[in-house]
Every structure is written in structure tokens, then in C-alpha cells.
Amino acid sequence: MRSAQEADGYKYEQSGTQITQMTQIFADQRKTGIWARSDAPFFVALGVIGATYVFLIVAMLGADVAYTSVGDMGRALESEQIRFAIKLSLISCTVTAVLSVIVGVPLGYLLSSRGAIEAGERGGALEKVLWFLRVGADAIVDIPIVLPPLVIGLSLLILFQTAPGRWVQHYVTVSYAIPAVIIAQFSVACAFAVRTMRVTFDQISPRSEQVAMTLGCTRGQAFWRVAIPEAWHGIITAGTIAWARAMGEFGPILVFAGATRMRTEVLPTTVFLELSVGKLESAVAVSLIMVVAAMVVLLIVRLAGGDPLGRVARA
């Protein structure tokens, strides 16, 4: 006689065999036309829904191109004020991107699971405090992403009206000057760089660093010699996204740096100023310049193996 355990095993085996046979029957029926259904309606429905948004973007760009002309763009580029805005935009965005990478790489590492080493699971008081600090910092980094741009600019303006802010401005003029442009861009763009680097380090296996440390490297040496080379795709993506985000920043710059011609004027404020004086053709021409810059940025991100949303390819 079979034992109860053998009987249960036999029942499980029979059940598994029946499931396999039913699956095979369903597959055969689908191949022979029984229950055969086309997937076309499903994909067509999804395509129609998604195409509405794609069509909206294409229609907007097409309208801009149709409204302006090569002559309008040429006249816009001949303007000394617009050339100054282009120059300042390129310089400020580049400085912002470099600063964002310098801050984003270490902060993204610390916020990633490999940097924190899941300290909260160790049970010690210090480890728990570090874990809560990590969670709090992770939430704080997202604030510039979700806050309205005008609020960020207003907060920066108020910050430099406080006693420490006035002390800084005693030595360096910040508000309504070029440093204000860079700070306003950095305050938003850096958050995207941090998010990109966190995802990058989360996707890289920590095994290489662990092996390096077993061979005598310190945590810092393993970071510089192993983690950074493996994360170079993400570093390029983070810098590029930060640059693009800085290029499109308008609200914080308008409030904190102003829109003074030949002083704090960048491309987004140029569009605003041209519209305010009724030069719609010039505003559209400058907008197309920004569109071209955005397309170049997307191309660089794709070639670097990354994604504009921060999902980067594995190194």
C-alpha cells in the first residue's frame, strides 16, 4: 500500500500532466483555426489611442515649420540680442550639466540600493538613522520635479534675501545676474541627473565592487576604479538630460534672474520677450532653434545607450 506522502505526490504528478495536456490541446486548437482570433483589432485600438498624442506633437512641430521660414530664422540669428541669448544659453546649460553630474553621481550612488547597502535591514541604531536619512533625501530630491517652476524661482529669490543670502550677495551678485540663471537651471536639472544616476547604479551588479574590495580595494577605490567605469553610459545620459532640461527652463529664471536683454536673456526668455513685443515670427524661429537642440540631445542619449526618462542601458 502507498503511503500518504506517495499518494499526494502521485496526485500532484497527475494534475501536472493534465494541465500540460490541456495546454497542448489549446495550442493545437489555436493553430488549426479553432478559437483563432486576430490580434489586429487589439493593436489597432492601442495604436489609435497612442497616435493621438504622437499626432499632436507632429502637428505642433509642423505648424511651427509652416509658420516660419528660412529667412525668418536668418533674421533672428542676425539679431545681436538673440545671438547673446544663444551664447548665454549654451554656456549656462553646459555649466549646469557639469555641476549636475558632479552632484548627481555621488548622490545617485548613495540613494541607490548598492550605495545604501540596505542599512535599515541590519538592525543597528546608526544603520536605521542612515536608512531614514536616505529615504528623506530621496523624497527631497523629487521636490524640484513636482513643484511649479514659478515656486522654485520665488523660493530662490527669497533665499537670497535672507541673512546668509545677503552675505553671499555682498561678495557676488546673484539675483538678476548670470549666476542666478545657472542656479535656477541647476536647481531643477540636477534632480533629473540624480534620478538617472540612481537608476544606473541600481542596474549595475555590485559583484564587481565586492570582488575589488576582497582584493584589497577600499570602498572609495572600488567606486572610482569599478563603479564609475561601468556607469559611463549613465553619466553621459545624466549630463545630456540635465543640459536639455536647463535649456528649456523658463519659470525659475524669469522670477529669480529676470529677462533683461543682453544681461540674463536665454532662449526661453527670448521667446517670451519676442512674443511680448509682437514679433511672432522671431519667437517661432527661436523656438525651432530649441527644437533642433532638443533633437540633438535625444540623438546623443540614444547613441549613448540611454533613455530620456532615466532608464539607462546596462554598462
Short mmCIF file of C-alpha atoms in Angstrom, two decimals:
data_model
loop_
_atom_site.label_atom_id
_atom_site.label_comp_id
_atom_site.label_asym_id
_atom_site.label_seq_id
_atom_site.Cartn_x
_atom_site.Cartn_y
_atom_site.Cartn_z
CA MET A 1 0.00 0.00 0.00
CA ARG A 2 1.17 3.53 -0.80
CA SER A 3 1.93 5.91 1.97
CA ALA A 4 0.01 9.19 2.23
CA GLN A 5 3.05 11.13 1.01
CA GLU A 6 3.39 8.92 -2.06
CA ALA A 7 -0.32 9.30 -2.76
CA ASP A 8 -0.09 13.08 -2.60
CA GLY A 9 2.91 13.04 -4.92
CA TYR A 10 1.04 10.86 -7.37
CA LYS A 11 -1.93 13.27 -7.32
CA TYR A 12 0.33 16.28 -7.97
CA GLU A 13 2.03 14.43 -10.83
CA GLN A 14 -1.32 13.52 -12.39
CA SER A 15 -2.55 17.13 -12.02
CA GLY A 16 0.57 18.48 -13.69
CA THR A 17 0.21 16.02 -16.56
CA GLN A 18 -3.43 17.05 -17.09
CA ILE A 19 -2.52 20.74 -17.18
CA THR A 20 0.23 20.07 -19.74
CA GLN A 21 -2.17 18.07 -21.91
CA MET A 22 -4.85 20.80 -21.76
CA THR A 23 -2.28 23.47 -22.68
CA GLN A 24 -1.16 21.40 -25.67
CA ILE A 25 -4.77 20.92 -26.76
CA PHE A 26 -5.46 24.66 -26.61
CA ALA A 27 -2.30 25.37 -28.60
CA ASP A 28 -3.26 22.81 -31.25
CA GLN A 29 -6.76 24.20 -31.49
CA ARG A 30 -5.39 27.70 -32.00
CA LYS A 31 -3.05 26.52 -34.73
CA THR A 32 -5.83 24.61 -36.56
CA GLY A 33 -8.16 27.60 -36.54
CA ILE A 34 -10.38 26.68 -33.57
CA TRP A 35 -10.72 29.73 -31.30
CA ALA A 36 -8.39 31.50 -33.74
CA ARG A 37 -8.55 35.24 -33.19
CA SER A 38 -6.68 38.03 -34.88
CA ASP A 39 -4.60 40.33 -32.69
CA ALA A 40 -5.03 43.14 -35.20
CA PRO A 41 -8.05 44.81 -33.50
CA PHE A 42 -6.19 44.90 -30.20
CA PHE A 43 -3.11 46.57 -31.64
CA VAL A 44 -5.17 48.88 -33.84
CA ALA A 45 -7.10 50.11 -30.78
CA LEU A 46 -3.89 50.75 -28.86
CA GLY A 47 -2.34 52.39 -31.89
CA VAL A 48 -5.26 54.77 -32.38
CA ILE A 49 -5.12 55.86 -28.75
CA GLY A 50 -1.35 56.38 -28.79
CA ALA A 51 -1.36 58.01 -32.23
CA THR A 52 -3.46 60.90 -30.95
CA TYR A 53 -0.58 62.12 -28.78
CA VAL A 54 2.06 61.45 -31.43
CA PHE A 55 -0.06 63.32 -33.98
CA LEU A 56 -0.38 66.26 -31.58
CA ILE A 57 3.42 66.57 -31.27
CA VAL A 58 3.96 66.23 -35.02
CA ALA A 59 1.20 68.76 -35.71
CA MET A 60 2.75 71.31 -33.35
CA LEU A 61 6.17 70.98 -34.95
CA GLY A 62 4.65 71.07 -38.42
CA ALA A 63 2.75 74.23 -37.56
CA ASP A 64 5.95 75.92 -36.36
CA VAL A 65 7.82 74.94 -39.51
CA ALA A 66 4.97 76.07 -41.75
CA TYR A 67 4.58 79.40 -39.95
CA THR A 68 8.20 80.50 -40.21
CA SER A 69 10.74 80.41 -42.99
CA VAL A 70 14.46 80.20 -43.51
CA GLY A 71 14.52 83.98 -43.92
CA ASP A 72 12.85 84.45 -40.54
CA MET A 73 15.43 82.23 -38.89
CA GLY A 74 18.22 84.09 -40.65
CA ARG A 75 16.92 87.46 -39.49
CA ALA A 76 16.55 86.09 -35.96
CA LEU A 77 20.16 84.90 -35.96
CA GLU A 78 21.31 88.31 -37.20
CA SER A 79 19.92 89.94 -34.07
CA GLU A 80 22.67 90.73 -31.57
CA GLN A 81 20.25 90.15 -28.68
CA ILE A 82 19.29 86.67 -29.87
CA ARG A 83 22.92 85.75 -30.50
CA PHE A 84 23.69 86.81 -26.93
CA ALA A 85 20.80 84.64 -25.70
CA ILE A 86 22.12 81.66 -27.65
CA LYS A 87 25.63 82.16 -26.29
CA LEU A 88 24.45 82.54 -22.70
CA SER A 89 22.17 79.52 -23.04
CA LEU A 90 24.99 77.31 -24.32
CA ILE A 91 27.38 78.44 -21.58
CA SER A 92 24.90 78.29 -18.69
CA CYS A 93 23.47 74.93 -19.77
CA THR A 94 26.94 73.42 -20.08
CA VAL A 95 27.97 74.68 -16.62
CA THR A 96 24.67 73.39 -15.22
CA ALA A 97 25.17 69.98 -16.81
CA VAL A 98 28.70 69.66 -15.40
CA LEU A 99 27.55 70.67 -11.91
CA SER A 100 24.58 68.30 -12.14
CA VAL A 101 26.85 65.37 -12.99
CA ILE A 102 29.30 66.28 -10.22
CA VAL A 103 26.44 66.23 -7.69
CA GLY A 104 24.31 63.56 -9.36
CA VAL A 105 26.92 60.79 -9.48
CA PRO A 106 27.72 60.61 -5.72
CA LEU A 107 24.16 61.38 -4.64
CA GLY A 108 22.72 58.83 -7.07
CA TYR A 109 25.17 56.25 -5.73
CA LEU A 110 24.20 56.94 -2.13
CA LEU A 111 20.47 56.76 -2.92
CA SER A 112 20.82 53.54 -4.88
CA SER A 113 20.43 50.18 -3.21
CA ARG A 114 24.14 49.38 -3.66
CA GLY A 115 25.25 52.67 -2.04
CA ALA A 116 22.96 52.30 0.95
CA ILE A 117 23.65 48.57 1.30
CA GLU A 118 20.11 48.37 2.68
CA ALA A 119 21.41 49.68 6.00
CA GLY A 120 17.94 49.65 7.54
CA GLU A 121 17.86 45.85 7.46
CA ARG A 122 20.90 45.48 9.71
CA GLY A 123 19.02 46.46 12.81
CA GLY A 124 21.55 48.82 14.38
CA ALA A 125 20.51 52.27 15.58
CA LEU A 126 23.03 54.08 13.37
CA GLU A 127 22.06 52.00 10.35
CA LYS A 128 18.39 52.81 10.90
CA VAL A 129 19.15 56.52 11.14
CA LEU A 130 21.12 56.33 7.90
CA TRP A 131 18.26 54.45 6.25
CA PHE A 132 15.74 57.11 7.27
CA LEU A 133 18.10 59.85 6.07
CA ARG A 134 18.34 58.08 2.73
CA VAL A 135 14.56 57.86 2.41
CA GLY A 136 14.18 61.53 3.34
CA ALA A 137 16.86 62.65 0.89
CA ASP A 138 15.24 60.54 -1.82
CA ALA A 139 11.95 62.37 -1.31
CA ILE A 140 13.60 65.80 -1.14
CA VAL A 141 15.36 65.28 -4.47
CA ASP A 142 11.97 64.89 -6.16
CA ILE A 143 10.66 68.25 -4.89
CA PRO A 144 12.08 70.35 -7.77
CA ILE A 145 10.49 67.93 -10.23
CA VAL A 146 6.96 68.25 -8.84
CA LEU A 147 7.00 71.90 -7.74
CA PRO A 148 5.64 74.56 -10.12
CA PRO A 149 8.60 76.33 -11.80
CA LEU A 150 7.49 79.77 -10.58
CA VAL A 151 7.53 78.50 -6.99
CA ILE A 152 11.14 77.36 -7.40
CA GLY A 153 12.14 80.78 -8.73
CA LEU A 154 10.31 82.56 -5.94
CA SER A 155 11.92 80.31 -3.32
CA LEU A 156 15.37 81.07 -4.72
CA LEU A 157 14.63 84.78 -4.70
CA ILE A 158 13.54 84.65 -1.06
CA LEU A 159 16.55 82.51 -0.14
CA PHE A 160 18.95 85.21 -1.27
CA GLN A 161 17.03 87.83 0.68
CA THR A 162 17.79 86.05 3.96
CA ALA A 163 20.83 86.93 6.09
CA PRO A 164 23.08 84.18 4.61
CA GLY A 165 21.88 85.06 1.11
CA ARG A 166 22.62 88.75 1.58
CA TRP A 167 26.05 87.85 2.94
CA VAL A 168 26.77 85.88 -0.27
CA GLN A 169 25.50 88.74 -2.43
CA HIS A 170 27.76 91.14 -0.56
CA TYR A 171 30.66 89.43 -2.36
CA VAL A 172 28.96 88.04 -5.50
CA THR A 173 25.89 89.48 -7.17
CA VAL A 174 23.47 86.60 -7.68
CA SER A 175 19.90 87.82 -8.06
CA TYR A 176 19.07 89.19 -11.51
CA ALA A 177 22.53 88.29 -12.79
CA ILE A 178 24.11 85.41 -14.71
CA PRO A 179 24.77 83.32 -11.53
CA ALA A 180 21.01 83.40 -10.92
CA VAL A 181 20.46 81.84 -14.36
CA ILE A 182 22.82 78.96 -13.58
CA ILE A 183 21.42 78.39 -10.07
CA ALA A 184 17.85 78.39 -11.38
CA GLN A 185 18.75 75.86 -14.06
CA PHE A 186 20.79 73.73 -11.66
CA SER A 187 18.04 73.59 -9.02
CA VAL A 188 15.78 71.70 -11.44
CA ALA A 189 18.15 69.91 -13.81
CA CYS A 190 20.20 68.29 -11.05
CA ALA A 191 17.17 66.34 -9.83
CA PHE A 192 16.93 64.60 -13.21
CA ALA A 193 20.66 63.81 -13.17
CA VAL A 194 20.35 62.27 -9.69
CA ARG A 195 17.40 60.13 -10.77
CA THR A 196 19.28 58.95 -13.84
CA MET A 197 22.39 58.01 -11.86
CA ARG A 198 20.37 56.21 -9.21
CA VAL A 199 18.75 54.02 -11.85
CA THR A 200 22.17 53.48 -13.44
CA PHE A 201 23.78 52.20 -10.24
CA ASP A 202 20.72 50.09 -9.40
CA GLN A 203 21.05 48.30 -12.74
CA ILE A 204 24.76 47.53 -12.33
CA SER A 205 25.61 44.38 -10.43
CA PRO A 206 27.55 45.11 -7.21
CA ARG A 207 29.57 41.90 -7.64
CA SER A 208 32.47 43.65 -9.37
CA GLU A 209 32.86 46.12 -6.50
CA GLN A 210 32.68 43.31 -3.96
CA VAL A 211 35.40 41.39 -5.79
CA ALA A 212 37.57 44.51 -5.91
CA MET A 213 37.18 45.02 -2.16
CA THR A 214 38.08 41.39 -1.44
CA LEU A 215 41.28 42.00 -3.43
CA GLY A 216 42.26 44.90 -1.16
CA CYS A 217 40.48 47.94 -2.56
CA THR A 218 38.71 50.31 -0.23
CA ARG A 219 35.11 51.33 -0.86
CA GLY A 220 36.31 54.60 -2.43
CA GLN A 221 38.84 52.85 -4.68
CA ALA A 222 36.20 50.36 -5.81
CA PHE A 223 33.85 53.25 -6.56
CA TRP A 224 36.35 55.12 -8.74
CA ARG A 225 38.00 52.14 -10.41
CA VAL A 226 34.99 49.84 -10.88
CA ALA A 227 31.62 51.55 -10.42
CA ILE A 228 32.38 54.75 -12.37
CA PRO A 229 33.74 52.99 -15.50
CA GLU A 230 30.72 50.69 -15.51
CA ALA A 231 28.34 53.65 -15.21
CA TRP A 232 29.73 55.81 -18.02
CA HIS A 233 26.61 55.27 -20.16
CA GLY A 234 24.50 56.67 -17.34
CA ILE A 235 26.89 59.57 -16.72
CA ILE A 236 26.62 60.67 -20.35
CA THR A 237 22.84 60.31 -20.23
CA ALA A 238 22.58 62.23 -16.95
CA GLY A 239 24.68 65.11 -18.26
CA THR A 240 22.76 65.25 -21.52
CA ILE A 241 19.36 65.22 -19.82
CA ALA A 242 20.49 67.90 -17.38
CA TRP A 243 21.70 70.03 -20.28
CA ALA A 244 18.41 69.65 -22.13
CA ARG A 245 16.35 70.37 -19.02
CA ALA A 246 18.39 73.51 -18.34
CA MET A 247 17.89 74.65 -21.93
CA GLY A 248 14.11 74.58 -21.50
CA GLU A 249 13.98 76.20 -18.07
CA PHE A 250 11.89 79.38 -18.00
CA GLY A 251 9.84 79.96 -14.84
CA PRO A 252 12.62 79.99 -12.22
CA ILE A 253 14.84 82.09 -14.48
CA LEU A 254 12.10 84.64 -15.11
CA VAL A 255 11.46 85.15 -11.38
CA PHE A 256 14.99 84.81 -10.00
CA ALA A 257 17.16 86.16 -12.82
CA GLY A 258 14.71 88.31 -14.75
CA ALA A 259 14.54 88.70 -18.53
CA THR A 260 16.88 91.63 -19.14
CA ARG A 261 18.15 91.98 -22.68
CA MET A 262 21.91 91.44 -23.07
CA ARG A 263 22.20 90.53 -19.38
CA THR A 264 20.18 87.49 -18.26
CA GLU A 265 18.39 86.64 -21.50
CA VAL A 266 18.41 82.97 -22.51
CA LEU A 267 16.48 81.28 -25.30
CA PRO A 268 13.25 80.57 -23.37
CA THR A 269 13.09 84.17 -22.15
CA THR A 270 13.87 85.32 -25.69
CA VAL A 271 10.70 83.60 -26.89
CA PHE A 272 8.78 85.36 -24.10
CA LEU A 273 10.28 88.76 -24.91
CA GLU A 274 9.71 88.42 -28.65
CA LEU A 275 6.08 87.48 -28.04
CA SER A 276 5.63 90.41 -25.65
CA VAL A 277 6.58 92.89 -28.38
CA GLY A 278 4.52 91.18 -31.07
CA LYS A 279 7.37 89.55 -33.03
CA LEU A 280 5.70 86.18 -33.51
CA GLU A 281 7.86 85.12 -36.45
CA SER A 282 11.03 85.73 -34.47
CA ALA A 283 9.61 83.86 -31.46
CA VAL A 284 8.77 80.84 -33.62
CA ALA A 285 12.23 80.93 -35.22
CA VAL A 286 13.88 80.85 -31.79
CA SER A 287 11.52 78.03 -30.77
CA LEU A 288 12.68 75.98 -33.75
CA ILE A 289 16.29 76.53 -32.68
CA MET A 290 15.37 75.00 -29.32
CA VAL A 291 13.57 72.12 -31.08
CA VAL A 292 16.73 71.36 -33.07
CA ALA A 293 18.77 71.43 -29.85
CA ALA A 294 16.30 69.02 -28.22
CA MET A 295 16.53 66.62 -31.17
CA VAL A 296 20.32 66.66 -30.99
CA VAL A 297 20.13 65.88 -27.28
CA LEU A 298 17.77 62.95 -27.88
CA LEU A 299 20.10 61.61 -30.55
CA ILE A 300 23.07 61.78 -28.18
CA VAL A 301 21.10 59.98 -25.47
CA ARG A 302 20.09 57.23 -27.90
CA LEU A 303 23.65 56.79 -29.15
CA ALA A 304 24.86 56.62 -25.54
CA GLY A 305 22.50 53.72 -24.98
CA GLY A 306 20.23 55.59 -22.58
CA ASP A 307 16.64 56.71 -22.27
CA PRO A 308 15.38 60.27 -21.72
CA LEU A 309 13.32 59.09 -18.78
CA GLY A 310 16.34 57.86 -16.91
CA ARG A 311 16.26 54.17 -17.83
CA VAL A 312 19.82 53.69 -18.99
CA ALA A 313 21.38 50.73 -20.69
CA ARG A 314 23.46 48.36 -18.69
CA ALA A 315 27.13 49.15 -18.93
#
